DNA sequence: TTTCTTATCCCTTAAAAAGAGGATTTTTAT
DNA sequence: ATAAAAATCCTCTTTTTAAGGGATAAGAAA
């Protein structure tokens, strides 16, 4: 089996250390190093292109998802493996949509991590079983909002009344009211209180 | 300087590996091992008591905070150091209130981690500067709710009306209404929509 | 071209919440 | 014992939502 070169992008030092330590003894892995930010990662890639990048979803204030996209645009040959903690299920979809080949949770074992790396390095995709489960759970619950609905929802959550929103987006109150009704029915919410709770928890707001 | 014995409790394998790898070379650290759940941690403590426990705040579905409390009750001599990722500021307070001696973020450097461990092992408290900043930011915004207010808030966020809540907790509608008004004024919210958004974002719900 | 989605607008009625007061009884802490 | 905080209850008015109905125009997709 060939040697696979690997770079990790994560702003958590302890995780970098963990991965490095796990991969250290492996003859089939060539450890290229780590980056802790978008810029340092892009700078690194100018000189070396790993076969696989382990990419944390949230890099502090920056987004691993945006980084993923721009890497795939510039270096389509690089395979990206998303890396995240348990409670960030909502991002799995996004990183896959932005070009990642797989997703591994940070409580993965050494074996799982290695399997994932080798799988994506061969151009195939890898999903940790936990991640798959989470995806399936979300599948049914995913709510698609139109541009306008999202806009109205945001104003509602800020505490504006229909009248105020209507004035703000230059439409009739009845229009805002219709959007509101559609939101309630899409979320199957009893009222705005429960709707806002759901929306925040689903990170739509 | 004396040797400090350390146990880590974290459900993220990569983090355990990272910490282990960082502390490995240190002569002043005795690595006792790791636990990935509440039970395995308590089982371990029956036989060995470390001087310092590195404790992740969220252990999957379990709570590191509750574990922290029960450990301090049974083994008050153990010093606990909270460990968490960046975005869980709201828990720092809670774990400190439940007996932890300090808090370190997972993007800590080796030096910071060592300093933290040695500091708490001597009975003093350690706060990472990032954590302190976050605490200060929150300080002004912290809203203290009474038992009843919290209860009512939860029902509101579930979508119940005042009438329904009144029936559920066996009080008059006007009472529920008063709680509602007090909630609005405590949060300085314009209406329930914005109140619920704030409450969810502050993780009060 | 036709169909589907999105965005827009309108009506009515009942229920609920917001805003303004004030007041009494329990708890809890000092 | 007593003061402070929390929980309880009340009236009245106005504004906002919820729930039911339906309709039209523009744009995207098939």
mmCIF file of N, CA and C (backbone and C1' of nucleotides) in Angstrom, chain D residues 5-30:
data_model
loop_
_atom_site.group_PDB
_atom_site.id
_atom_site.type_symbol
_atom_site.label_atom_id
_atom_site.label_comp_id
_atom_site.label_asym_id
_atom_site.label_seq_id
_atom_site.Cartn_x
_atom_site.Cartn_y
_atom_site.Cartn_z
ATOM 1 P P DA D 5 -34.265 42.135 47.735
ATOM 2 O "O5'" DA D 5 -34.954 40.738 47.370
ATOM 3 C "C5'" DA D 5 -34.370 39.541 47.886
ATOM 4 C "C4'" DA D 5 -35.203 38.350 47.456
ATOM 5 C "C3'" DA D 5 -35.631 38.390 45.994
ATOM 6 O "O3'" DA D 5 -35.460 37.089 45.468
ATOM 7 C "C1'" DA D 5 -37.541 38.195 47.377
ATOM 8 P P DA D 6 -35.741 36.755 43.951
ATOM 9 O "O5'" DA D 6 -37.118 35.961 44.109
ATOM 10 C "C5'" DA D 6 -37.152 34.842 44.995
ATOM 11 C "C4'" DA D 6 -38.547 34.267 45.043
ATOM 12 C "C3'" DA D 6 -39.198 34.038 43.680
ATOM 13 O "O3'" DA D 6 -39.619 32.688 43.652
ATOM 14 C "C1'" DA D 6 -40.666 35.235 45.109
ATOM 15 P P DA D 7 -40.313 32.077 42.349
ATOM 16 O "O5'" DA D 7 -41.860 32.169 42.724
ATOM 17 C "C5'" DA D 7 -42.322 31.516 43.898
ATOM 18 C "C4'" DA D 7 -43.785 31.846 44.091
ATOM 19 C "C3'" DA D 7 -44.646 31.710 42.828
ATOM 20 O "O3'" DA D 7 -45.672 30.756 43.074
ATOM 21 C "C1'" DA D 7 -45.087 33.740 43.965
ATOM 22 P P DT D 8 -46.683 30.360 41.936
ATOM 23 O "O5'" DT D 8 -47.955 31.258 42.256
ATOM 24 C "C5'" DT D 8 -48.662 31.070 43.475
ATOM 25 C "C4'" DT D 8 -49.526 32.261 43.790
ATOM 26 C "C3'" DT D 8 -50.580 32.609 42.748
ATOM 27 O "O3'" DT D 8 -51.748 31.832 42.964
ATOM 28 C "C1'" DT D 8 -49.619 34.537 43.781
ATOM 29 P P DC D 9 -52.862 31.789 41.870
ATOM 30 O "O5'" DC D 9 -53.504 33.250 41.888
ATOM 31 C "C5'" DC D 9 -54.397 33.622 42.939
ATOM 32 C "C4'" DC D 9 -54.753 35.085 42.788
ATOM 33 C "C3'" DC D 9 -55.540 35.434 41.533
ATOM 34 O "O3'" DC D 9 -56.923 35.515 41.838
ATOM 35 C "C1'" DC D 9 -53.925 37.105 42.134
ATOM 36 P P DC D 10 -57.930 35.593 40.588
ATOM 37 O "O5'" DC D 10 -57.987 37.166 40.281
ATOM 38 C "C5'" DC D 10 -58.461 38.066 41.287
ATOM 39 C "C4'" DC D 10 -58.242 39.503 40.874
ATOM 40 C "C3'" DC D 10 -58.654 39.879 39.449
ATOM 41 O "O3'" DC D 10 -60.052 40.119 39.387
ATOM 42 C "C1'" DC D 10 -56.704 41.060 40.196
ATOM 43 P P DT D 11 -60.792 40.330 37.966
ATOM 44 O "O5'" DT D 11 -60.840 41.911 37.722
ATOM 45 C "C5'" DT D 11 -60.554 42.883 38.725
ATOM 46 C "C4'" DT D 11 -60.388 44.230 38.033
ATOM 47 C "C3'" DT D 11 -61.072 44.323 36.676
ATOM 48 O "O3'" DT D 11 -61.717 45.583 36.534
ATOM 49 C "C1'" DT D 11 -58.770 44.820 36.436
ATOM 50 P P DC D 12 -62.806 45.724 35.310
ATOM 51 O "O5'" DC D 12 -61.964 46.533 34.221
ATOM 52 C "C5'" DC D 12 -61.243 47.690 34.626
ATOM 53 C "C4'" DC D 12 -60.358 48.173 33.480
ATOM 54 C "C3'" DC D 12 -60.972 47.969 32.095
ATOM 55 O "O3'" DC D 12 -61.074 49.228 31.451
ATOM 56 C "C1'" DC D 12 -58.716 47.230 32.149
ATOM 57 P P DT D 13 -61.705 49.276 29.930
ATOM 58 O "O5'" DT D 13 -60.405 49.438 29.039
ATOM 59 C "C5'" DT D 13 -59.389 50.375 29.420
ATOM 60 C "C4'" DT D 13 -58.320 50.402 28.344
ATOM 61 C "C3'" DT D 13 -58.868 50.289 26.925
ATOM 62 O "O3'" DT D 13 -58.258 51.286 26.121
ATOM 63 C "C1'" DT D 13 -57.273 48.567 27.320
ATOM 64 P P DT D 14 -58.623 51.409 24.567
ATOM 65 O "O5'" DT D 14 -57.324 50.801 23.872
ATOM 66 C "C5'" DT D 14 -56.031 51.164 24.370
ATOM 67 C "C4'" DT D 14 -54.972 50.333 23.677
ATOM 68 C "C3'" DT D 14 -55.170 50.217 22.154
ATOM 69 O "O3'" DT D 14 -53.924 50.523 21.552
ATOM 70 C "C1'" DT D 14 -54.942 48.063 23.112
ATOM 71 P P DT D 15 -53.783 50.589 19.962
ATOM 72 O "O5'" DT D 15 -52.854 49.327 19.674
ATOM 73 C "C5'" DT D 15 -51.753 49.080 20.543
ATOM 74 C "C4'" DT D 15 -51.247 47.675 20.320
ATOM 75 C "C3'" DT D 15 -51.049 47.309 18.849
ATOM 76 O "O3'" DT D 15 -49.700 46.898 18.725
ATOM 77 C "C1'" DT D 15 -52.256 45.601 19.980
ATOM 78 P P DT D 16 -49.079 46.558 17.279
ATOM 79 O "O5'" DT D 16 -49.075 44.964 17.298
ATOM 80 C "C5'" DT D 16 -48.705 44.301 18.499
ATOM 81 C "C4'" DT D 16 -49.013 42.828 18.389
ATOM 82 C "C3'" DT D 16 -48.744 42.223 17.001
ATOM 83 O "O3'" DT D 16 -47.780 41.221 17.175
ATOM 84 C "C1'" DT D 16 -50.842 41.511 17.869
ATOM 85 P P DT D 17 -47.161 40.366 15.985
ATOM 86 O "O5'" DT D 17 -47.644 38.879 16.362
ATOM 87 C "C5'" DT D 17 -48.908 38.739 16.821
ATOM 88 C "C4'" DT D 17 -49.229 37.357 17.308
ATOM 89 C "C3'" DT D 17 -49.024 36.239 16.295
ATOM 90 O "O3'" DT D 17 -48.914 35.018 17.016
ATOM 91 C "C1'" DT D 17 -51.338 36.684 16.542
ATOM 92 P P DA D 18 -48.615 33.652 16.146
ATOM 93 O "O5'" DA D 18 -50.081 33.042 15.975
ATOM 94 C "C5'" DA D 18 -50.864 32.831 17.135
ATOM 95 C "C4'" DA D 18 -52.144 32.078 16.797
ATOM 96 C "C3'" DA D 18 -52.013 31.007 15.724
ATOM 97 O "O3'" DA D 18 -52.797 29.910 16.152
ATOM 98 C "C1'" DA D 18 -53.652 32.589 15.059
ATOM 99 P P DA D 19 -52.891 28.577 15.281
ATOM 100 O "O5'" DA D 19 -54.219 28.785 14.430
ATOM 101 C "C5'" DA D 19 -55.463 29.004 15.100
ATOM 102 C "C4'" DA D 19 -56.575 28.982 14.064
ATOM 103 C "C3'" DA D 19 -56.256 28.091 12.852
ATOM 104 O "O3'" DA D 19 -57.404 27.372 12.480
ATOM 105 C "C1'" DA D 19 -56.767 30.256 12.137
ATOM 106 P P DG D 20 -57.295 26.184 11.401
ATOM 107 O "O5'" DG D 20 -58.215 26.723 10.225
ATOM 108 C "C5'" DG D 20 -59.593 26.996 10.484
ATOM 109 C "C4'" DG D 20 -60.159 27.953 9.473
ATOM 110 C "C3'" DG D 20 -59.689 27.779 8.020
ATOM 111 O "O3'" DG D 20 -60.348 26.687 7.386
ATOM 112 C "C1'" DG D 20 -59.922 30.067 8.584
ATOM 113 P P DG D 21 -59.921 26.223 5.904
ATOM 114 O "O5'" DG D 21 -60.336 27.426 4.931
ATOM 115 C "C5'" DG D 21 -61.711 27.790 4.792
ATOM 116 C "C4'" DG D 21 -61.848 29.151 4.132
ATOM 117 C "C3'" DG D 21 -61.208 29.303 2.765
ATOM 118 O "O3'" DG D 21 -61.999 28.692 1.759
ATOM 119 C "C1'" DG D 21 -60.857 31.257 4.066
ATOM 120 P P DG D 22 -61.350 28.143 0.384
ATOM 121 O "O5'" DG D 22 -61.037 29.503 -0.398
ATOM 122 C "C5'" DG D 22 -61.954 30.591 -0.322
ATOM 123 C "C4'" DG D 22 -61.293 31.805 -0.921
ATOM 124 C "C3'" DG D 22 -60.693 31.561 -2.316
ATOM 125 O "O3'" DG D 22 -61.305 32.391 -3.269
ATOM 126 C "C1'" DG D 22 -59.220 32.797 -0.933
ATOM 127 P P DA D 23 -61.020 32.089 -4.826
ATOM 128 O "O5'" DA D 23 -59.973 33.248 -5.175
ATOM 129 C "C5'" DA D 23 -60.223 34.589 -4.754
ATOM 130 C "C4'" DA D 23 -59.084 35.463 -5.235
ATOM 131 C "C3'" DA D 23 -58.535 35.041 -6.596
ATOM 132 O "O3'" DA D 23 -58.453 36.184 -7.439
ATOM 133 C "C1'" DA D 23 -56.790 35.232 -5.026
ATOM 134 P P DT D 24 -58.244 35.969 -9.021
ATOM 135 O "O5'" DT D 24 -56.868 36.739 -9.249
ATOM 136 C "C5'" DT D 24 -56.660 38.031 -8.644
ATOM 137 C "C4'" DT D 24 -55.184 38.386 -8.774
ATOM 138 C "C3'" DT D 24 -54.579 38.049 -10.142
ATOM 139 O "O3'" DT D 24 -53.747 39.133 -10.537
ATOM 140 C "C1'" DT D 24 -53.286 37.069 -8.447
ATOM 141 P P DA D 25 -53.443 39.328 -12.083
ATOM 142 O "O5'" DA D 25 -51.880 39.634 -12.029
ATOM 143 C "C5'" DA D 25 -51.333 40.382 -10.946
ATOM 144 C "C4'" DA D 25 -49.845 40.087 -10.842
ATOM 145 C "C3'" DA D 25 -49.166 39.816 -12.185
ATOM 146 O "O3'" DA D 25 -47.910 40.475 -12.172
ATOM 147 C "C1'" DA D 25 -48.822 37.980 -10.732
ATOM 148 P P DA D 26 -47.054 40.541 -13.490
ATOM 149 O "O5'" DA D 26 -45.731 39.795 -13.012
ATOM 150 C "C5'" DA D 26 -45.178 40.105 -11.727
ATOM 151 C "C4'" DA D 26 -44.023 39.148 -11.451
ATOM 152 C "C3'" DA D 26 -43.160 38.861 -12.677
ATOM 153 O "O3'" DA D 26 -41.803 38.936 -12.275
ATOM 154 C "C1'" DA D 26 -44.008 36.830 -11.776
ATOM 155 P P DG D 27 -40.659 38.801 -13.397
ATOM 156 O "O5'" DG D 27 -40.079 37.361 -13.036
ATOM 157 C "C5'" DG D 27 -39.816 37.044 -11.671
ATOM 158 C "C4'" DG D 27 -39.448 35.582 -11.542
ATOM 159 C "C3'" DG D 27 -38.526 35.060 -12.642
ATOM 160 O "O3'" DG D 27 -37.464 34.362 -12.006
ATOM 161 C "C1'" DG D 27 -40.446 33.677 -12.467
ATOM 162 P P DA D 28 -36.272 33.739 -12.835
ATOM 163 O "O5'" DA D 28 -36.455 32.202 -12.479
ATOM 164 C "C5'" DA D 28 -36.798 31.815 -11.136
ATOM 165 C "C4'" DA D 28 -37.058 30.326 -11.090
ATOM 166 C "C3'" DA D 28 -36.100 29.492 -11.931
ATOM 167 O "O3'" DA D 28 -35.783 28.310 -11.204
ATOM 168 C "C1'" DA D 28 -38.327 29.160 -12.683
ATOM 169 P P DA D 29 -34.737 27.299 -11.762
ATOM 170 O "O5'" DA D 29 -35.677 26.078 -12.190
ATOM 171 C "C5'" DA D 29 -36.652 25.585 -11.260
ATOM 172 C "C4'" DA D 29 -37.527 24.551 -11.945
ATOM 173 C "C3'" DA D 29 -36.760 23.546 -12.807
ATOM 174 O "O3'" DA D 29 -37.355 22.266 -12.614
ATOM 175 C "C1'" DA D 29 -38.418 24.595 -14.112
ATOM 176 P P DA D 30 -36.645 20.960 -13.097
ATOM 177 O "O5'" DA D 30 -37.898 20.050 -13.451
ATOM 178 C "C5'" DA D 30 -39.211 20.616 -13.425
ATOM 179 C "C4'" DA D 30 -40.010 20.106 -14.625
ATOM 180 C "C3'" DA D 30 -39.327 19.007 -15.448
ATOM 181 O "O3'" DA D 30 -40.251 17.954 -15.672
ATOM 182 C "C1'" DA D 30 -39.947 20.820 -16.851
#
